[in-house]
Coordinates of C-alpha atoms in Angstrom, one line a residue:
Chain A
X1 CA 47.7 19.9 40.8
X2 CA 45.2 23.0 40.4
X3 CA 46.2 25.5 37.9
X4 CA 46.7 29.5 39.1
X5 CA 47.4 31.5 36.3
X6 CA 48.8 34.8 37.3
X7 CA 47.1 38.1 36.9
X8 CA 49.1 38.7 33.7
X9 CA 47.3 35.8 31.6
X10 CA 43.9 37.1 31.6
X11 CA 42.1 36.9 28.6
X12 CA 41.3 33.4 26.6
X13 CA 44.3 35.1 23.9
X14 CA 46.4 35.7 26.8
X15 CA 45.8 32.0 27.9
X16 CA 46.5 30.7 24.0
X17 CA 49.6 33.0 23.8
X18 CA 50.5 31.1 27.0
X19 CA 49.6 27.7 25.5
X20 CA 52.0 28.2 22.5
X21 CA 54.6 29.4 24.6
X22 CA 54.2 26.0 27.1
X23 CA 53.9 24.1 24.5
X24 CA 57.3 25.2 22.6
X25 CA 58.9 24.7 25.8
X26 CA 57.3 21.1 26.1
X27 CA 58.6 20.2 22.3
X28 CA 62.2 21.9 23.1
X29 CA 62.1 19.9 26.4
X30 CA 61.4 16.5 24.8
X31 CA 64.1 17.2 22.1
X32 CA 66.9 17.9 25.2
X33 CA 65.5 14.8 26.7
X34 CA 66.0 12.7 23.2
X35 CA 69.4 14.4 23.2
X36 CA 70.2 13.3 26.6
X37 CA 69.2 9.5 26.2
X38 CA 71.4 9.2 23.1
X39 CA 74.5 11.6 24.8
X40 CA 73.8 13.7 21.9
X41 CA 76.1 17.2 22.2
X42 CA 74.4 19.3 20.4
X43 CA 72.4 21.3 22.6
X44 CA 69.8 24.0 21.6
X45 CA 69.0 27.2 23.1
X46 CA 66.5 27.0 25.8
X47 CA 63.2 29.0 24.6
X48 CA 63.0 32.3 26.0
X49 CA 59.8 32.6 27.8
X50 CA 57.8 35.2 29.0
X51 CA 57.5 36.1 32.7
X52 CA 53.9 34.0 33.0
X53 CA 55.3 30.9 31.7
X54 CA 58.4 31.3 33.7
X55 CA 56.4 31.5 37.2
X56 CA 53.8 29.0 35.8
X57 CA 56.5 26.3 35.3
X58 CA 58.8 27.6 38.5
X59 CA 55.4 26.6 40.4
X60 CA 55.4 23.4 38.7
X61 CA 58.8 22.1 39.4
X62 CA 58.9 23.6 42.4
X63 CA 58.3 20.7 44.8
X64 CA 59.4 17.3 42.2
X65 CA 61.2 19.3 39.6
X66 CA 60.0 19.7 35.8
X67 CA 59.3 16.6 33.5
X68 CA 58.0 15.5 30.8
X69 CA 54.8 14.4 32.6
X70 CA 54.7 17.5 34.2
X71 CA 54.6 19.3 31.0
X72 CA 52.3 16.9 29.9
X73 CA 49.8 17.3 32.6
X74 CA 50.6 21.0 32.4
X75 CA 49.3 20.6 29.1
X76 CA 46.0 19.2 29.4
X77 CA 45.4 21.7 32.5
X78 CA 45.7 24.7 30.0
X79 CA 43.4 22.9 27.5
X80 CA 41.1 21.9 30.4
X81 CA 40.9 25.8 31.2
X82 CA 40.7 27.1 28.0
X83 CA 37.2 24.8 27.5
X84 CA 35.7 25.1 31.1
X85 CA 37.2 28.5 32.2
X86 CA 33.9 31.2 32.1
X87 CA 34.8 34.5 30.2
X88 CA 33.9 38.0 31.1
X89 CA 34.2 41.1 28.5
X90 CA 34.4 44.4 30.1
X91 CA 34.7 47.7 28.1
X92 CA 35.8 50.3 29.1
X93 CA 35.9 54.3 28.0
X94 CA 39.4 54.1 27.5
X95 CA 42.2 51.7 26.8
X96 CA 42.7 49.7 30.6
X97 CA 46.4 50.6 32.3
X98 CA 48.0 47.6 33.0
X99 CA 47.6 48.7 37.1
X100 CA 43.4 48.7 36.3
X101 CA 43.7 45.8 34.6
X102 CA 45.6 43.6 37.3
X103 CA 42.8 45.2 39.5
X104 CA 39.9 43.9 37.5
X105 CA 41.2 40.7 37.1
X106 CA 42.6 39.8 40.9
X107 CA 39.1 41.1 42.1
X108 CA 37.2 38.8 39.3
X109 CA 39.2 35.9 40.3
X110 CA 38.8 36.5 44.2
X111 CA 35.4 37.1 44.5
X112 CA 33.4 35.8 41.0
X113 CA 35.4 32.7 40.0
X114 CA 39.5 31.6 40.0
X115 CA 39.6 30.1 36.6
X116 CA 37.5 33.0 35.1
X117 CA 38.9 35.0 32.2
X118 CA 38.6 38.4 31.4
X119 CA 39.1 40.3 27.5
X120 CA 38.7 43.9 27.7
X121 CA 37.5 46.6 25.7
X122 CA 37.3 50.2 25.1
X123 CA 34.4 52.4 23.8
X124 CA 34.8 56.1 24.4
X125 CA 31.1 56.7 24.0
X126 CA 30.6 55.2 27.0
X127 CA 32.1 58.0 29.0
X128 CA 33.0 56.1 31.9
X129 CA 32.3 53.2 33.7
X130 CA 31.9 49.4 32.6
X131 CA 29.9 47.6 30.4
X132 CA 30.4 43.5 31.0
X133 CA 29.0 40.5 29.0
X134 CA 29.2 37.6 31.2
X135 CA 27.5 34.8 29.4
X136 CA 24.4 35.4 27.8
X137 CA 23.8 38.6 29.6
X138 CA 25.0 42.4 29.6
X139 CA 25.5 44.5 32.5
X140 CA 25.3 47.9 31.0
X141 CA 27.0 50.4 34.0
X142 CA 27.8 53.2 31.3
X143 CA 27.9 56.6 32.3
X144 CA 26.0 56.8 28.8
X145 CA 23.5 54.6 29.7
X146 CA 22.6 56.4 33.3
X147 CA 22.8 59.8 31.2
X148 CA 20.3 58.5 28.6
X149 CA 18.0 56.9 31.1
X150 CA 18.0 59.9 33.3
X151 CA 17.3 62.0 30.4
X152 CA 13.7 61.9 31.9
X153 CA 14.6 63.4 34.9
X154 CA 15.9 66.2 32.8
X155 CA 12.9 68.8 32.6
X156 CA 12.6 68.4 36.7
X157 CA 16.1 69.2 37.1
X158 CA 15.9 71.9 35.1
X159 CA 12.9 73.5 37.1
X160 CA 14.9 73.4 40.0
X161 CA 18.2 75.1 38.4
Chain B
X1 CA -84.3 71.3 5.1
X2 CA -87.8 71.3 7.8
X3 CA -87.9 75.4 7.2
X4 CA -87.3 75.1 3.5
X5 CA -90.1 72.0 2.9
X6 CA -92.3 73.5 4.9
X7 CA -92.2 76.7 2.7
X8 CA -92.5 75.2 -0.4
X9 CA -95.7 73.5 0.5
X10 CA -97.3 77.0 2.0
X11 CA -96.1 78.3 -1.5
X12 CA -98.2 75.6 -3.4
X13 CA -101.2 76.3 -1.3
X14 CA -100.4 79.7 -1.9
X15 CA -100.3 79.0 -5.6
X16 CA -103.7 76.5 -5.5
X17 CA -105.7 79.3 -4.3
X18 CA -104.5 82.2 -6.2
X19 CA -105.3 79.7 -9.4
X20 CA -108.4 79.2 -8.5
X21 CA -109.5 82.6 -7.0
X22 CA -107.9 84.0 -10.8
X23 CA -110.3 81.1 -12.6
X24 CA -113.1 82.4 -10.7
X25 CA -112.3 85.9 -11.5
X26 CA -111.9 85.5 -14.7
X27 CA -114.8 83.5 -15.8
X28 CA -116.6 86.3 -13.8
X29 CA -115.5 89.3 -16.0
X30 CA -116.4 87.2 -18.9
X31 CA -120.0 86.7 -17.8
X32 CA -119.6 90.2 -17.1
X33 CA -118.5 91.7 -20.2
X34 CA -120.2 89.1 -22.7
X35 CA -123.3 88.4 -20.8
X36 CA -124.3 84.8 -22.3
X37 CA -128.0 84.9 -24.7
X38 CA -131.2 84.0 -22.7
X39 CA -132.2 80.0 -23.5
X40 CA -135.4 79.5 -25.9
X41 CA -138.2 78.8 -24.6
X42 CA -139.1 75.0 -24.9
X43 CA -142.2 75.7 -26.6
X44 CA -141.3 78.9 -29.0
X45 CA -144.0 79.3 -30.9
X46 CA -145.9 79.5 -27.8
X47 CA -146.3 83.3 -27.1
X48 CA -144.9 84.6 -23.9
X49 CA -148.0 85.9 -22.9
X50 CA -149.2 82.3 -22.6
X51 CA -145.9 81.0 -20.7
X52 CA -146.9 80.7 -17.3
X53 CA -147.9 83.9 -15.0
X54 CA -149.5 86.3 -17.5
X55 CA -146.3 89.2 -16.5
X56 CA -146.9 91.6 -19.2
X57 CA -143.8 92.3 -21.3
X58 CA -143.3 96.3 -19.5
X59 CA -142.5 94.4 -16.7
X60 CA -140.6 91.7 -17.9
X61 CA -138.8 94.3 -19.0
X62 CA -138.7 96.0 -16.2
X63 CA -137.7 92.7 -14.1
X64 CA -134.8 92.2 -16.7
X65 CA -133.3 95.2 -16.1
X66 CA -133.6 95.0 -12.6
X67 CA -132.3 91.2 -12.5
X68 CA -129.6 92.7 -14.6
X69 CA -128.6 95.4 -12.7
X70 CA -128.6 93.2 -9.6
X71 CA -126.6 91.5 -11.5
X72 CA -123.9 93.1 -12.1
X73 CA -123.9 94.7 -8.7
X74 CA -123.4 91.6 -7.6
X75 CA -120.9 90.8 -9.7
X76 CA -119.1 94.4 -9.3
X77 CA -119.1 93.3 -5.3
X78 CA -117.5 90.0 -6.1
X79 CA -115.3 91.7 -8.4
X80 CA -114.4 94.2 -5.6
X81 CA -114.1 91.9 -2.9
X82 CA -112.2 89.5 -4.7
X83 CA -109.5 92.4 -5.9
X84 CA -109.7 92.8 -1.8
X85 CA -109.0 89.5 -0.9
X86 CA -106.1 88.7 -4.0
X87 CA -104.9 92.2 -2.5
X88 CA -104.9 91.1 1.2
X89 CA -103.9 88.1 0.1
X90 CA -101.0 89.2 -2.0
X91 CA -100.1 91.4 0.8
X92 CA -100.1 88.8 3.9
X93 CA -98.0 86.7 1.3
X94 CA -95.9 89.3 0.6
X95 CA -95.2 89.6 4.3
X96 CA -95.1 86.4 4.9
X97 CA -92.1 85.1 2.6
X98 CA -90.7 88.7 3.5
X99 CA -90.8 87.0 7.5
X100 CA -89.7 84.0 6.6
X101 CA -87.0 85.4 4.1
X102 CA -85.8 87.9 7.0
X103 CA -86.4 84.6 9.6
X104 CA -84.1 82.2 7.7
X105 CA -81.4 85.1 6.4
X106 CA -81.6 85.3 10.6
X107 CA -80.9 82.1 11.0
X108 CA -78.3 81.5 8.2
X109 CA -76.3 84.6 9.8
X110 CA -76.9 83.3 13.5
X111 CA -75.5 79.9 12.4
X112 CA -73.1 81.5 10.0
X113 CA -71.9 83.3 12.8
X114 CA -71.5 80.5 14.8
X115 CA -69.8 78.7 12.7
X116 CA -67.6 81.4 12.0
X117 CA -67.3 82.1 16.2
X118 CA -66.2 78.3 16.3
X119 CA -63.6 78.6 13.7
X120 CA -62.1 81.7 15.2
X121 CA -61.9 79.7 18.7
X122 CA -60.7 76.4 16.9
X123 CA -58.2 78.5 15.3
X124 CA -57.3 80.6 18.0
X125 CA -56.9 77.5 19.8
X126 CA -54.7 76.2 17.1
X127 CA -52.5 79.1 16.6
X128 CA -52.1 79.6 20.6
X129 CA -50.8 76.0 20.5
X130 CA -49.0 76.2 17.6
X131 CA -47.0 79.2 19.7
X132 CA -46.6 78.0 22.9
X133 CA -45.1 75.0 21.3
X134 CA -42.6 76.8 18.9
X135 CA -42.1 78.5 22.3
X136 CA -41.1 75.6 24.0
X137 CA -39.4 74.5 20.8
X138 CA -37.3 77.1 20.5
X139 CA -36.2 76.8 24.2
X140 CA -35.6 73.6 24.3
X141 CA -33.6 74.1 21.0
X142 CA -31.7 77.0 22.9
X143 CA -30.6 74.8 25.8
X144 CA -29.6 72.1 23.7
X145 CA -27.5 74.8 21.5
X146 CA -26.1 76.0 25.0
X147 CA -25.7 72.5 25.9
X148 CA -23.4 71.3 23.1
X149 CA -21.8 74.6 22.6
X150 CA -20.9 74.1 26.6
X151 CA -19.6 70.9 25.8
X152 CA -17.6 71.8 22.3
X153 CA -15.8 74.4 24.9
X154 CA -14.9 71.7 27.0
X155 CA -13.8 69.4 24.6
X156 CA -11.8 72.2 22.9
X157 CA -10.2 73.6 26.4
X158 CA -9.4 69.4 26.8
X159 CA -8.1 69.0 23.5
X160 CA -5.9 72.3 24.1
X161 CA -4.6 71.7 27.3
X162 CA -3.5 67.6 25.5
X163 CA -1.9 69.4 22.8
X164 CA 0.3 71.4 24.9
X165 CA 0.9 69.1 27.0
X166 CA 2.3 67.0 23.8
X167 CA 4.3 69.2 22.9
X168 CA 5.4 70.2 26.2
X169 CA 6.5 66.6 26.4
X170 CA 8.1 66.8 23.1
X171 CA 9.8 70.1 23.9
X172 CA 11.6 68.2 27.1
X173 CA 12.3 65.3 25.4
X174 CA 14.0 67.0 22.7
X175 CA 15.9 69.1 25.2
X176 CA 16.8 65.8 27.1
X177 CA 18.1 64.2 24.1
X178 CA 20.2 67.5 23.1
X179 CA 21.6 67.2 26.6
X180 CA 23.0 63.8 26.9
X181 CA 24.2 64.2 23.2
X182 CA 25.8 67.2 23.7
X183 CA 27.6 65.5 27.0
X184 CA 28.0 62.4 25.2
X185 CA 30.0 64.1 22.3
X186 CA 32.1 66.5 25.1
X187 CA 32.7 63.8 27.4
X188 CA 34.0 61.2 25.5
X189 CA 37.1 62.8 24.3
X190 CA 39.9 61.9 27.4
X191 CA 38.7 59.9 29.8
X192 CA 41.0 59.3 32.6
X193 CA 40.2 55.5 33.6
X194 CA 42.7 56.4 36.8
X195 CA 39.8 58.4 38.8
X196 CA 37.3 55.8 38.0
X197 CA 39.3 52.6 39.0
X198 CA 37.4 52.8 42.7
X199 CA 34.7 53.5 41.0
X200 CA 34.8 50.5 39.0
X201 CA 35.2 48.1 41.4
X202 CA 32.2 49.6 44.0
X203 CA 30.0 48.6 41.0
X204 CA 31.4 45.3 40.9
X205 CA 30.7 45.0 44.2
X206 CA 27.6 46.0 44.3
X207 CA 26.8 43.7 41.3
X208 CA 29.0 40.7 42.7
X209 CA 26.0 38.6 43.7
X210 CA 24.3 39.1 39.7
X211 CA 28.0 37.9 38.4
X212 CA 28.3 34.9 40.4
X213 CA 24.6 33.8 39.7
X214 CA 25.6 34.3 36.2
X215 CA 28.5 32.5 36.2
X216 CA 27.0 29.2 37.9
X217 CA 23.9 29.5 35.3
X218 CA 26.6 29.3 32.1
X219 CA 28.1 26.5 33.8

């Protein structure tokens, strides 16, 4: 089975939050199952989950149902991601909207890589655009960065005003 | 030095033969003025009378006197002449050393002022050298001192024309970095991240090929 997370779980916290959340669900899962093999009554709640969990494990039981292997596998799929999934930084002049985040993220997952995950930043002094760290490089497209390196071009434009 | 030798030995001729004209002279006047005493006869005793020719003593007077006075005509005309001849002699000498004197204060001028001729040419040489080559010196000196002073303006219209164009340079760079201060410190206050959304993404496209390179290195 190949992991999709949804646009929601984007960064590497994002994918820990989800982690912890799967992972409570797996522990509260076992204990029903324990219950259920000794015809124990005591139930306990079901974990409430967030909407990313809920869709990540409708998609897993969807076709054999949700087990304990499931889980299990489900498990080592998040750790498996966590260690191999590539990680992208991109700040931004302002806090991201949720709408421009969901953006970013579907386009970074359609056309750089589907398992990649993206943190985001904000820096007003960059004024506008981006600036991304992939790896061990930085893509600087800053409307700072195009001011200062056009401040060159200043005196020309000037002459022409 | 031939002149001068050759005068000193005509003066010790000169001198020979006044000597001994001046001995003879003067052994002359003496005879003259202290006539010496007739010799004795050899045989004194012997009367004159007896001595040879029988002249009777009137005439031997007579004779006497007349030797005598022949005598000293004789010597008054060798007197005379020489007085003449130390006179003429004198008086050629006299002209003589006056010739030569005038002869060799000739020559001694003539050379003198040849000498003096050659110095004023050798010096005139000299000194018309020694001008045209200050001439020359001083010209050359002048287009060297045009030279450099051409090449100082230069070097000072160079260095003036760098200097401005520093600080032209620094001028536009300092109005650059007011600038994109000034918009940096107006822009960044709200920023509507709406707007730029298709913004965004063109650059990601436009970048997507860097990204994905990127990605494949890491992993």
């Amino acid at each position: 089975m190949k992991l999709k997370l949804p646009d929601t779980v984007s960064s590497a916290q994002d994918l820990a939050t989800l982690a912890r959340e799967i992972g409570d669900y797996k522990r509260w899962f076992e204990h029903e199952a324990i219950k259920k093999r000794v015809n124990a009554k005591h139930k306990s709640e079901e974990p409430v989950l967030s909407t990313s969990v809920s869709d990540i494990l409708h998609s897993l039981g969807a076709k054999e149902g949700i087990d304990q292997k499931s889980l299990d596998e489900l498990t080592e799929m998040l750790a498996e991601y966590a260690k191999n999934a590539p990680t992208m930084t991109v700040t931004l002049a302002a806090p991201p909207t949720g709408s421009t985040k969901k953006t970013l993220i579907s386009w970074s997952r359609e056309n750089i890589a589907p398992n990649i995950l993206v943190n985001f930043k904000f820096n007003s002094t960059l004024l506008g655009g981006m600036v991304i760290n992939l790896g061990s490089r930085t893509f600087d497209w800053s409307f700072r960065r195009q001011i200062l390196a056009s401040s060159g071009n200043f005196p020309e434009v000037l002459k022409r005003v | 030095m031939s002149d001068s030798l050759l005068l000193q030995i005509f003066l010790l001729f000169n001198v020979f033969i006044i000597g001994a004209l001046t001995s003879i002279a003067v052994r002359h006047a003496y005879a003259h003025f202290k006539p010496a005493e007739p010799e004795a006869p050899k045989h004194p005793k012997e009367p004159a009378s007896q001595q040879g020719g029988h002249i009777p003593p009137a005439l031997r007077e007579k004779l006497l006197q007349a030797s005598q006075a022949h005598f000293q005509s004789v010597l008054n005309k060798s007197a005379d002449e020489l007085q003449q001849d130390l006179k003429t002699t004198a008086t050629q000498l006299n002209n003589h050393m006056a010739k030569l004197g005038s002869d060799i204060v000739a020559e001694e001028m003539k050379r003198y002022h040849a000498s003096l001729e050659a110095l004023r040419k050798q010096t005139e040489t000299t000194i018309s050298g020694a001008q045209s080559e200050i001439a020359n010196h001083q010209l050359d000196i002048k287009n060297k001192l045009a030279e450099h002073q051409a090449q100082l303006e230069a070097k000072l219209a160079a260095d003036i024309a760098a200097e401005k164009e520093q600080l032209v340079q620094k001028i536009d760079s300092k109005l650059s970095d007011a600038v994109a201060s000034f918009l940096t410190e107006t822009l960044q206050h709200n920023v509507d991240l709406g707007a730029q959304e298709k913004y965004l993404i063109s650059m990601l496209e436009e970048h997507k090929a860097e990204l994905i390179k990127e990605v494949r290195d890491e992993a």
